[in-house]
CSV table of C-alpha atoms and ligand atoms in Angstrom, one decimal:
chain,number,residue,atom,x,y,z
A,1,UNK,CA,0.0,0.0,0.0
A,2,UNK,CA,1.2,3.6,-0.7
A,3,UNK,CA,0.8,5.7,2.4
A,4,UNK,CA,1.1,10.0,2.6
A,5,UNK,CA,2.9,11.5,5.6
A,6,UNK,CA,1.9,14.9,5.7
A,7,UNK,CA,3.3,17.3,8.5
A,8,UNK,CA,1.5,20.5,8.3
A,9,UNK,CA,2.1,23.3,11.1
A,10,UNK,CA,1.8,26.5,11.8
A,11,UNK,CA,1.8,29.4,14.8
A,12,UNK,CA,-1.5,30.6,15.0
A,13,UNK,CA,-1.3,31.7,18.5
A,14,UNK,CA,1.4,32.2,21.4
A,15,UNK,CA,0.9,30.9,25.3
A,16,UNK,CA,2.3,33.0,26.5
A,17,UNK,CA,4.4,35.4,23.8
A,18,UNK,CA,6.0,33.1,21.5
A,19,UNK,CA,7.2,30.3,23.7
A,20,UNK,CA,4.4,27.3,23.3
A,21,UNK,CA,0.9,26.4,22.2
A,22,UNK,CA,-1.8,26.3,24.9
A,23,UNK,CA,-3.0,22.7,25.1
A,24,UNK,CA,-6.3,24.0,24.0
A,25,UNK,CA,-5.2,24.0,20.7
A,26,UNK,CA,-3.8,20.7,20.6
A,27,UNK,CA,-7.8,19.3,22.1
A,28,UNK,CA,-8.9,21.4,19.1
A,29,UNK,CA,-7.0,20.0,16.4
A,30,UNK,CA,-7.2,16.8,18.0
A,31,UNK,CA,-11.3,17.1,17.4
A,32,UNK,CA,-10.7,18.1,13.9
A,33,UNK,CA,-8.1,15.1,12.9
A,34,UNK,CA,-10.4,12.8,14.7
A,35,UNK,CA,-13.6,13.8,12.8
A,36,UNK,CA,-11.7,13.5,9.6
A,37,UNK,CA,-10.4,10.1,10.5
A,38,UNK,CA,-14.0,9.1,11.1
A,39,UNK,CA,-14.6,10.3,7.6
A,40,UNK,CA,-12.0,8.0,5.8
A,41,UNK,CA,-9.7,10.8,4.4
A,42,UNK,CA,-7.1,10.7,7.3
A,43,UNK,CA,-6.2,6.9,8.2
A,44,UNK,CA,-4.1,8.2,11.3
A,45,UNK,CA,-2.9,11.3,12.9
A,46,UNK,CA,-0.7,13.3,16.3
A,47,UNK,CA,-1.4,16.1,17.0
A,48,UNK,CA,2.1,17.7,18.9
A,49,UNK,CA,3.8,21.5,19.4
A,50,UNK,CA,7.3,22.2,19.4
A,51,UNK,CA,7.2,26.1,21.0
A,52,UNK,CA,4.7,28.0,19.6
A,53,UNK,CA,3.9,25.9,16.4
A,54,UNK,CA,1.1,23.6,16.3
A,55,UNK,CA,2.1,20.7,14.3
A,56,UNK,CA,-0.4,18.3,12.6
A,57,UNK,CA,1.0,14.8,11.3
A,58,UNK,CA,-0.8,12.7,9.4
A,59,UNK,CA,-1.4,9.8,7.5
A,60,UNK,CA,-3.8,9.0,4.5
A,61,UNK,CA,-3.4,7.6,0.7
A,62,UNK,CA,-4.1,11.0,-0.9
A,63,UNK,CA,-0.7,11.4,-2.3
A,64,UNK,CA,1.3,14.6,-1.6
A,65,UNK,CA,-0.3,18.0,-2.3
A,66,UNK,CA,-3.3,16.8,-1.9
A,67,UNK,CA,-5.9,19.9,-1.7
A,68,UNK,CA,-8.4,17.7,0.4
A,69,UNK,CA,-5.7,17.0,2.7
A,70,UNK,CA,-4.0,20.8,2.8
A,71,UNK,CA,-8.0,22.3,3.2
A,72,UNK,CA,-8.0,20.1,6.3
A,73,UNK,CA,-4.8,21.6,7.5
A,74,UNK,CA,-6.0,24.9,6.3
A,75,UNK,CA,-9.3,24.8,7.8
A,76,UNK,CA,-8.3,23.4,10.8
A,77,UNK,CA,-5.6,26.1,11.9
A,78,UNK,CA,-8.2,29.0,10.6
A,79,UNK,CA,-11.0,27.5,13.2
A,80,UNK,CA,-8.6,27.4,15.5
A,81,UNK,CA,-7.2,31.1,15.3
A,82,UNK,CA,-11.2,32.2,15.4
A,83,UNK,CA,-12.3,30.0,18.1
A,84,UNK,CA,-9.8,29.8,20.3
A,85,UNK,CA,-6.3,32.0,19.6
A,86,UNK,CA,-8.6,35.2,19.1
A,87,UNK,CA,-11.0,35.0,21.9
A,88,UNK,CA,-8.1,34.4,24.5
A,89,UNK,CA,-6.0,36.9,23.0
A,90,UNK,CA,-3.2,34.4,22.4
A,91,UNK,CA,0.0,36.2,21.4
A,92,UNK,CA,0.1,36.8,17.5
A,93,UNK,CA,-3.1,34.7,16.4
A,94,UNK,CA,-3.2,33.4,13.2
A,95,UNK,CA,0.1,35.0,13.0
A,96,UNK,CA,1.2,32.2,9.8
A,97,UNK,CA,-1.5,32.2,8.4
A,98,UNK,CA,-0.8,34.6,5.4
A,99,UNK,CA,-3.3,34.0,2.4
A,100,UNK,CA,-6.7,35.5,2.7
A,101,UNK,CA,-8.3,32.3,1.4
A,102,UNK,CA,-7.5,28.7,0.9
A,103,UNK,CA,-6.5,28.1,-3.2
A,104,UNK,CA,-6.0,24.1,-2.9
A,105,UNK,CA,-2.2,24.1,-1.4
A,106,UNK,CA,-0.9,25.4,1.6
A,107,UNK,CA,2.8,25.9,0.1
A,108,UNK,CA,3.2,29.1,0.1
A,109,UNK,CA,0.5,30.6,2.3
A,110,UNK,CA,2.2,30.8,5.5
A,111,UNK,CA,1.7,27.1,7.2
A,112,UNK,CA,5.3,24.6,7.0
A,113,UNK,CA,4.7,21.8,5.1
A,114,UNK,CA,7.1,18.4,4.7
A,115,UNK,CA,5.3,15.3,3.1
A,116,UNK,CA,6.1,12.4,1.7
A,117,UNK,CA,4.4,8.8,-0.6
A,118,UNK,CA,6.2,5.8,-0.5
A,119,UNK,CA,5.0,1.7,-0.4
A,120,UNK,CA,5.3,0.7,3.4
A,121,UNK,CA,8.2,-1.6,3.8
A,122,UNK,CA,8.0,-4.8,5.6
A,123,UNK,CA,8.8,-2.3,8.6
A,124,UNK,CA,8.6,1.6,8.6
A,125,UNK,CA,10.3,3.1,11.4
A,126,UNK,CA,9.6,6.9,10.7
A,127,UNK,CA,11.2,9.7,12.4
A,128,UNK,CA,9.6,12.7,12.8
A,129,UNK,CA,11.7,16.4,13.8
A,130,UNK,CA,10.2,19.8,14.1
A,131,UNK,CA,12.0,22.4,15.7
A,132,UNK,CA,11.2,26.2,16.7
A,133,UNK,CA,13.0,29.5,16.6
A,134,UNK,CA,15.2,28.8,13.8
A,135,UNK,CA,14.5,28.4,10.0
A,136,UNK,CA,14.7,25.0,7.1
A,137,UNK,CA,18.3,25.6,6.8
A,138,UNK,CA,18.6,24.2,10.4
A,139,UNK,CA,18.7,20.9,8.5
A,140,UNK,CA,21.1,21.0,6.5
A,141,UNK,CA,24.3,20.1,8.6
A,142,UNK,CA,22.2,17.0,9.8
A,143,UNK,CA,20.9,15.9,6.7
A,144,UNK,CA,24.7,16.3,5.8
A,145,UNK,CA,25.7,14.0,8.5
A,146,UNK,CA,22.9,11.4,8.4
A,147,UNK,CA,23.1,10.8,4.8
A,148,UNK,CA,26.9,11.5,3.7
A,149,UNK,CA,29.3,11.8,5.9
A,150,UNK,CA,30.8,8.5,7.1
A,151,UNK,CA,32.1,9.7,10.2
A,152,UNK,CA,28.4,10.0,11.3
A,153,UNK,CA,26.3,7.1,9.6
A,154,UNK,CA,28.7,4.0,9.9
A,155,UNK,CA,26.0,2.2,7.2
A,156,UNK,CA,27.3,4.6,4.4
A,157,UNK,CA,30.3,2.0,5.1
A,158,UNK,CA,29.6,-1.1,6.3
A,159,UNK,CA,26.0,-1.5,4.3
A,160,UNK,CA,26.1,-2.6,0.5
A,161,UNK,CA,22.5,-0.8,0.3
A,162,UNK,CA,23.7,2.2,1.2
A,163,UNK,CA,27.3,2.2,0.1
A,164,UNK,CA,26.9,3.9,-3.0
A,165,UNK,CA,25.2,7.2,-1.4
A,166,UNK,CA,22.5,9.1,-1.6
A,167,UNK,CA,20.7,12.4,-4.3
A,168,UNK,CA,20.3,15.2,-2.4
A,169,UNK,CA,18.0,18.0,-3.7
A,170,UNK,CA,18.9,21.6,-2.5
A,171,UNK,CA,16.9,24.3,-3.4
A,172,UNK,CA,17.7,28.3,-3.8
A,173,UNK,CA,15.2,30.3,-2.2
A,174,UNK,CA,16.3,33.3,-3.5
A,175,UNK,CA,15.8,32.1,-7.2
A,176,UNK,CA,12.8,29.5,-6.2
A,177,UNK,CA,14.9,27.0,-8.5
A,178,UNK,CA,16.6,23.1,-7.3
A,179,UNK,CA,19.4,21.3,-8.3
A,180,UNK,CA,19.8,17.1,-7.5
A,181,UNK,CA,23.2,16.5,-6.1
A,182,UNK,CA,25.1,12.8,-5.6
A,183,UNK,CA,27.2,12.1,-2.6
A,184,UNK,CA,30.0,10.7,-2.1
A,185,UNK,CA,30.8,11.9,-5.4
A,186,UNK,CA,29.6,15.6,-5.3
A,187,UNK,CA,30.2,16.0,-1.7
A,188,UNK,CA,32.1,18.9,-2.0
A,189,UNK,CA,29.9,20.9,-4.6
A,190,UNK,CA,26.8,20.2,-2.2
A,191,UNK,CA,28.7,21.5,0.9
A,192,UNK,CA,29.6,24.4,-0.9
A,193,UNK,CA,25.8,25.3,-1.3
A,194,UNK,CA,24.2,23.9,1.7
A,195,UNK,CA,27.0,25.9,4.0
A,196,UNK,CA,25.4,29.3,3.0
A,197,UNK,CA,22.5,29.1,5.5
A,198,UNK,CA,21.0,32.2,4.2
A,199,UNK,CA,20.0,30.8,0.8
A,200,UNK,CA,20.4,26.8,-0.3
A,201,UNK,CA,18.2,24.8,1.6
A,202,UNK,CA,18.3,20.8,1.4
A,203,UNK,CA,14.6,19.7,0.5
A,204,UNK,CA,14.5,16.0,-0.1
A,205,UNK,CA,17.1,13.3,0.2
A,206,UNK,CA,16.7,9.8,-2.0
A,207,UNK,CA,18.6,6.9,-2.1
A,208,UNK,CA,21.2,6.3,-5.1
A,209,UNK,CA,20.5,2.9,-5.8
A,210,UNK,CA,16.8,2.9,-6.3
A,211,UNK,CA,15.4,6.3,-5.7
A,212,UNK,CA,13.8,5.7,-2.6
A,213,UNK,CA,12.6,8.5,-1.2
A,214,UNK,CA,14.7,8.8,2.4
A,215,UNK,CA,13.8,12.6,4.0
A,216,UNK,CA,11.8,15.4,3.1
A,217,UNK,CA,11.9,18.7,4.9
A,218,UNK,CA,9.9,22.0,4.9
A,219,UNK,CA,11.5,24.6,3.0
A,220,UNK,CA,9.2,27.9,3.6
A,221,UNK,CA,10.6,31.4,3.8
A,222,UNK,CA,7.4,33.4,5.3
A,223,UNK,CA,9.4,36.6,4.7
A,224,UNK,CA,10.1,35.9,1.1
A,225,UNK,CA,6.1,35.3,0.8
A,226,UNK,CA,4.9,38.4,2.9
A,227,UNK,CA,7.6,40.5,1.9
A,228,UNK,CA,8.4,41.5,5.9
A,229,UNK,CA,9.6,39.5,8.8
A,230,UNK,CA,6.6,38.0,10.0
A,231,UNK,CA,8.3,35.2,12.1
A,232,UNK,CA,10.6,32.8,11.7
A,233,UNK,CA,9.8,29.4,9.1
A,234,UNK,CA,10.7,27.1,12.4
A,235,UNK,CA,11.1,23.9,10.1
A,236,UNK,CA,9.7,20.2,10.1
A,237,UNK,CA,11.6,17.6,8.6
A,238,UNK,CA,10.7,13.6,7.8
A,239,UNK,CA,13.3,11.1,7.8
A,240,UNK,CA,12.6,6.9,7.1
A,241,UNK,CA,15.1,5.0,8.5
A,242,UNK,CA,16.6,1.1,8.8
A,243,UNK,CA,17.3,-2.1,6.3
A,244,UNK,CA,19.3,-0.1,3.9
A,245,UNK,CA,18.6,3.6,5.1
A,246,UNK,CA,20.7,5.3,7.9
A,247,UNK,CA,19.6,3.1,11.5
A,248,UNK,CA,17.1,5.6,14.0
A,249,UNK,CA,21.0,6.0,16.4
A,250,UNK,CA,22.8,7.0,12.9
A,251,UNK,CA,19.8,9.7,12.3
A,252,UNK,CA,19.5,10.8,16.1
A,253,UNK,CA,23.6,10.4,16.3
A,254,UNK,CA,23.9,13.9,13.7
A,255,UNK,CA,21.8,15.7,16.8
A,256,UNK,CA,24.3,15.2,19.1
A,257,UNK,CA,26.2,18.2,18.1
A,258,UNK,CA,24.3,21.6,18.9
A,259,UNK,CA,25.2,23.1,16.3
A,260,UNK,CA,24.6,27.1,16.0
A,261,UNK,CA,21.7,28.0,13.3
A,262,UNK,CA,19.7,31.0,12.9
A,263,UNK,CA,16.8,32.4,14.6
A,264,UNK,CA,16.5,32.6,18.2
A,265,UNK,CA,15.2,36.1,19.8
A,266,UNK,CA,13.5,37.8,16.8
A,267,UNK,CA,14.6,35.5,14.2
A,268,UNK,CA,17.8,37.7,14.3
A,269,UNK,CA,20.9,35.9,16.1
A,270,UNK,CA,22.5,32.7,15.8
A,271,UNK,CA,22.0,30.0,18.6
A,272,UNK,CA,22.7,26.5,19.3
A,273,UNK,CA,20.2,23.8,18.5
A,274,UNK,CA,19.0,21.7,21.4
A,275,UNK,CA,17.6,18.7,21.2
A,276,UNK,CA,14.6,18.3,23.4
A,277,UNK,CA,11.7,16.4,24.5
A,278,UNK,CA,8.3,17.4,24.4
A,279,UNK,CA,7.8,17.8,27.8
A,280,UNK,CA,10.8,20.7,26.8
A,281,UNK,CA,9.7,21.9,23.9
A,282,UNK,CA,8.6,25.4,25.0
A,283,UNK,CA,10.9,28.6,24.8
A,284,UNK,CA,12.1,30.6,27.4
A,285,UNK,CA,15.7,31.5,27.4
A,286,UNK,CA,15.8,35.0,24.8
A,287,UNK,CA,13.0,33.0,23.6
A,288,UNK,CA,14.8,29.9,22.7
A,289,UNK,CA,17.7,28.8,22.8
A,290,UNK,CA,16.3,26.8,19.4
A,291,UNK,CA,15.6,23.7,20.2
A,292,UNK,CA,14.4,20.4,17.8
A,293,UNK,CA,12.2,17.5,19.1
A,294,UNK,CA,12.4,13.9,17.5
A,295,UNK,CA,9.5,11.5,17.7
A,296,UNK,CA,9.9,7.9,16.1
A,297,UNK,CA,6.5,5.6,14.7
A,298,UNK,CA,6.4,2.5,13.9
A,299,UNK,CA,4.2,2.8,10.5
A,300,UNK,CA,1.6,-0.5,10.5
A,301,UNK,CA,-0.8,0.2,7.1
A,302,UNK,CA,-0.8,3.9,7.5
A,303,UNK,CA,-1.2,3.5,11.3
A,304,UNK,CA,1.5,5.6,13.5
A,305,UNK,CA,2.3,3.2,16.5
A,306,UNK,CA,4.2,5.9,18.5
A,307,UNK,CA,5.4,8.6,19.6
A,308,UNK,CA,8.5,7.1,20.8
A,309,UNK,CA,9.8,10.6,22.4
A,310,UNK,CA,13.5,10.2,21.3
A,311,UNK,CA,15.5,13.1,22.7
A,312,UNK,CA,13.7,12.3,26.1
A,313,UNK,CA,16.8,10.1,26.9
A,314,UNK,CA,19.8,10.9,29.0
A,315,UNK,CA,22.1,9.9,26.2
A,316,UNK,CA,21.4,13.8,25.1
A,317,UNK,CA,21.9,15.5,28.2
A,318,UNK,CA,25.3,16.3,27.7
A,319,UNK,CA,24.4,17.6,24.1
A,320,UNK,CA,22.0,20.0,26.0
A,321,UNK,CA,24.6,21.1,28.9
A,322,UNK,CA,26.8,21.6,25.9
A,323,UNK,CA,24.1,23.6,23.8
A,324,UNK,CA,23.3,26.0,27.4
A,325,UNK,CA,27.0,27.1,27.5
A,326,UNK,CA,27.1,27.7,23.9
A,327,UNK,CA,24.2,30.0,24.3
A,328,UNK,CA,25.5,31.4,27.5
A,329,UNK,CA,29.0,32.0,25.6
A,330,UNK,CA,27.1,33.6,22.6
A,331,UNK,CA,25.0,35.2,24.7
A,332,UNK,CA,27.7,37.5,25.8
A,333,UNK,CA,27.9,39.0,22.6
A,334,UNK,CA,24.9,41.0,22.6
A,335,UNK,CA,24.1,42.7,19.7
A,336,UNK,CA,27.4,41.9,17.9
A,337,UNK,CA,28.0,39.4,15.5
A,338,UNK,CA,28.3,36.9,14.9
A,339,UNK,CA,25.6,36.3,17.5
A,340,UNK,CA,23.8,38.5,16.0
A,341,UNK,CA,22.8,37.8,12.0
A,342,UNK,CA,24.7,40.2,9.7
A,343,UNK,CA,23.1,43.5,9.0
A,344,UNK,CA,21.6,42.0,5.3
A,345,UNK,CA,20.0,38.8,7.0
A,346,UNK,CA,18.5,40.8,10.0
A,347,UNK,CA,14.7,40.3,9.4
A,348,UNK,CA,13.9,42.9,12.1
A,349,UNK,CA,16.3,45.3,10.6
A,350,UNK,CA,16.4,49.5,12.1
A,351,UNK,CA,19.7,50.1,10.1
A,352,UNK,CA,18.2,51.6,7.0
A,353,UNK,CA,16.5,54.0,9.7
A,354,UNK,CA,19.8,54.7,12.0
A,355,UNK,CA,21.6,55.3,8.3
A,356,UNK,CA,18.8,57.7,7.6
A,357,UNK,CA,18.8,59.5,10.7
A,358,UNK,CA,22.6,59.9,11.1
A,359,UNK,CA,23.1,60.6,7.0
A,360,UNK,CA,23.5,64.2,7.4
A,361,UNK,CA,26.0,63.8,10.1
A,362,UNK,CA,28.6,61.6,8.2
A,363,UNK,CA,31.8,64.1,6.9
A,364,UNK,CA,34.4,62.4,4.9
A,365,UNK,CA,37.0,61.2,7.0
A,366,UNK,CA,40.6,62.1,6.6
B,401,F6R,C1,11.3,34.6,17.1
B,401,F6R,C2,10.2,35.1,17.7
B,401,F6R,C3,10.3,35.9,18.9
B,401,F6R,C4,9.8,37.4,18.6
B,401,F6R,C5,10.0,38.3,19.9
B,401,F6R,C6,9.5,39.7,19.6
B,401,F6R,O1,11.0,33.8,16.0
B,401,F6R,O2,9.0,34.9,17.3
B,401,F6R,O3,11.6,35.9,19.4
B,401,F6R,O4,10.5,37.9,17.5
B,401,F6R,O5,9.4,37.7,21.0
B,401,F6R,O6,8.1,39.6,19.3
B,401,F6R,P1,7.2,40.8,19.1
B,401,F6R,O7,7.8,41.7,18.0
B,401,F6R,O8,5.9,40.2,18.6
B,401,F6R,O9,7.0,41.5,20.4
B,402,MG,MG1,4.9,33.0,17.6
B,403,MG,MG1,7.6,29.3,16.2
């Protein structure tokens, strides 16, 4: 059987500011998923929040992009923002939704969006990451990791299925165009791309061999689409794994470095990811630090047995005391980079006003 995993979110509402989702939300989606469960179209869903994104997975046989399945995503978020964020005042309701209406995709209009159709293996162990304060190209060094570099993934190795490597598909957000890159034998062109944060973003990882489809991540810029800062994309990402793809340690192993990506306090400064579980997944510290969540499922016809909350483990504690004195060292830089984004990334820019204000005052210098 083909299955769709579709993992949909958006911030349509702060508890409080921008550090999580009141669970109020999560009962309300809950409702909505279940009705359309009853209904046939979703076979299986979780309903989870990572911060203040409320993140909707789910499983159903509609292929990707499927408007029946995005409407439901859609729908479900707008109901929320009017019956729930808005009455209560929660901080920035509805604040990703960006289209005025619904036109048969959510790509594009505000909401994150990582899917992806494949034929259930004899066993589907799916793992599922979603992280908050920081933007898609928080990926890419793990993605990296997991699927090409040896030191990481001992299967790219030891494993004739995965030995010869794995496509990598990176897309420019600036130009809205993609390019397929093979590791090991591109390795260095890709890393030239995918090290520029700002701009090439890894979408979808396959492997070499036979094309099966191994990751898929959420690549929105909301400030490319509105035009302003509006928030930052805080990114989902999907990721199969075993019997000839990177094992669920290999996967979680490339988290075990917290390593700094952009974000954090007003989408502006560079921070260290943490890896968290959900009982952590809330903000605080300058509104972050960033921090990433990984669930694991078991997929049984569509079904997701799970979540198995991954980073809840003490193997990853010293990955987070590690990530609080990065952002403690960081910290200390205030507003100088490079804790700070340069001047040209800075989404909540006032330098074209200071420059403005000060013009007249700037002589030539001797
Ligand atoms: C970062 C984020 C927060 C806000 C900050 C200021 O992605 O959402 O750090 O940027 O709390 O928010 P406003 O401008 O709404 O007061
Ligand atoms: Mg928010
Ligand atoms: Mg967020």
């Amino acid at each position: 059987m083909k299955v769709t995993v579709s993992l949909i979110k958006a911030d349509i509402g702060g508890w409080v500011g921008h550090s999580t989702v009141h669970p109020m939300l999560i009962k309300h989606a809950q409702k909505k998923l279940k009705e359309a469960q009853e209904t046939g179209l979703l076979i299986d869903f979780f309903v989870f929040n990572v911060g203040d994104d409320l993140q909707l997975l789910m499983t159903h046989t509609k292929g990707e992009s499927n408007p029946e399945i995005h409407g439901l995503a859609w729908n479900t978020f707008v109901e929320i923002t009017e019956k729930v964020s808005k009455p209560y005042k929660l901080y920035g309701a509805g604040q990703d939704l960006l289209a005025e209406a619904f036109s048969g995709n959510v790509r594009g209009m505000g909401p994150g969006v990582a899917e992806m159709e494949f034929e259930e293996r004899k066993s589907e162990p799916l793992l599922v990451f979603a992280a908050d304060k920081t933007a898609p190209s928080a990926w890419n060094l793990p993605l990296f990791k997991i699927f090409a570099d040896p030191f990481n993934t001992a299967g790219l190795v030891i494993d004739p299925s995965m030995h010869e490597g794995f496509k990598f598909e990176v897309l420019d957000t600036i130009e809205g165009k993609a390019v397929i890159l093979n590791t090991p034998e591109e390795m260095y062109d890709l890393l030239a791309l995918i090290g520029s944060y700002e701009r090439y973003v890894i979408r979808r990882v396959w492997r070499k061999k036979d094309n099966l489809i191994a990751a898929s991540a959420s690549v929105t810029r909301l400030s490319l689409i509105a035009g302003k800062y509006v928030g930052k994309d805080d990114p989902v990402l999907l990721v199969r794994a075993q019997h000839g793809l990177p094992a669920v340690g290999e996967v979680l192993e490339a988290f075990a470095f917290p390593h700094l990506v952009e974000g954090w306090m007003r989408g502006s400064h560079f921070g260290p990811l943490m890896p968290v579980a959900l009982k952590n997944a809330k903000c605080t510290r300058f509104d972050g630090p960033p921090r990433v969540v990984g669930l694991g499922f078991q997929l049984y016809n569509g079904k997701l047995l799970g979540p198995n909350d991954l980073f809840d483990d003490p193997a990853f504690d010293y990955t987070r005391r590690n990530a609080q004195a990065i952002a403690d060292y960081i910290r200390r830089h205030g507003p100088f980079e490079p804790h700070r984004l340069s001047a040209e990334e800075m989404e909540y820019t006032t330098l074209p006003g200071v420059l403005e204000k000060l013009k007249d005052r700037f002589k030539a210098a001797e």
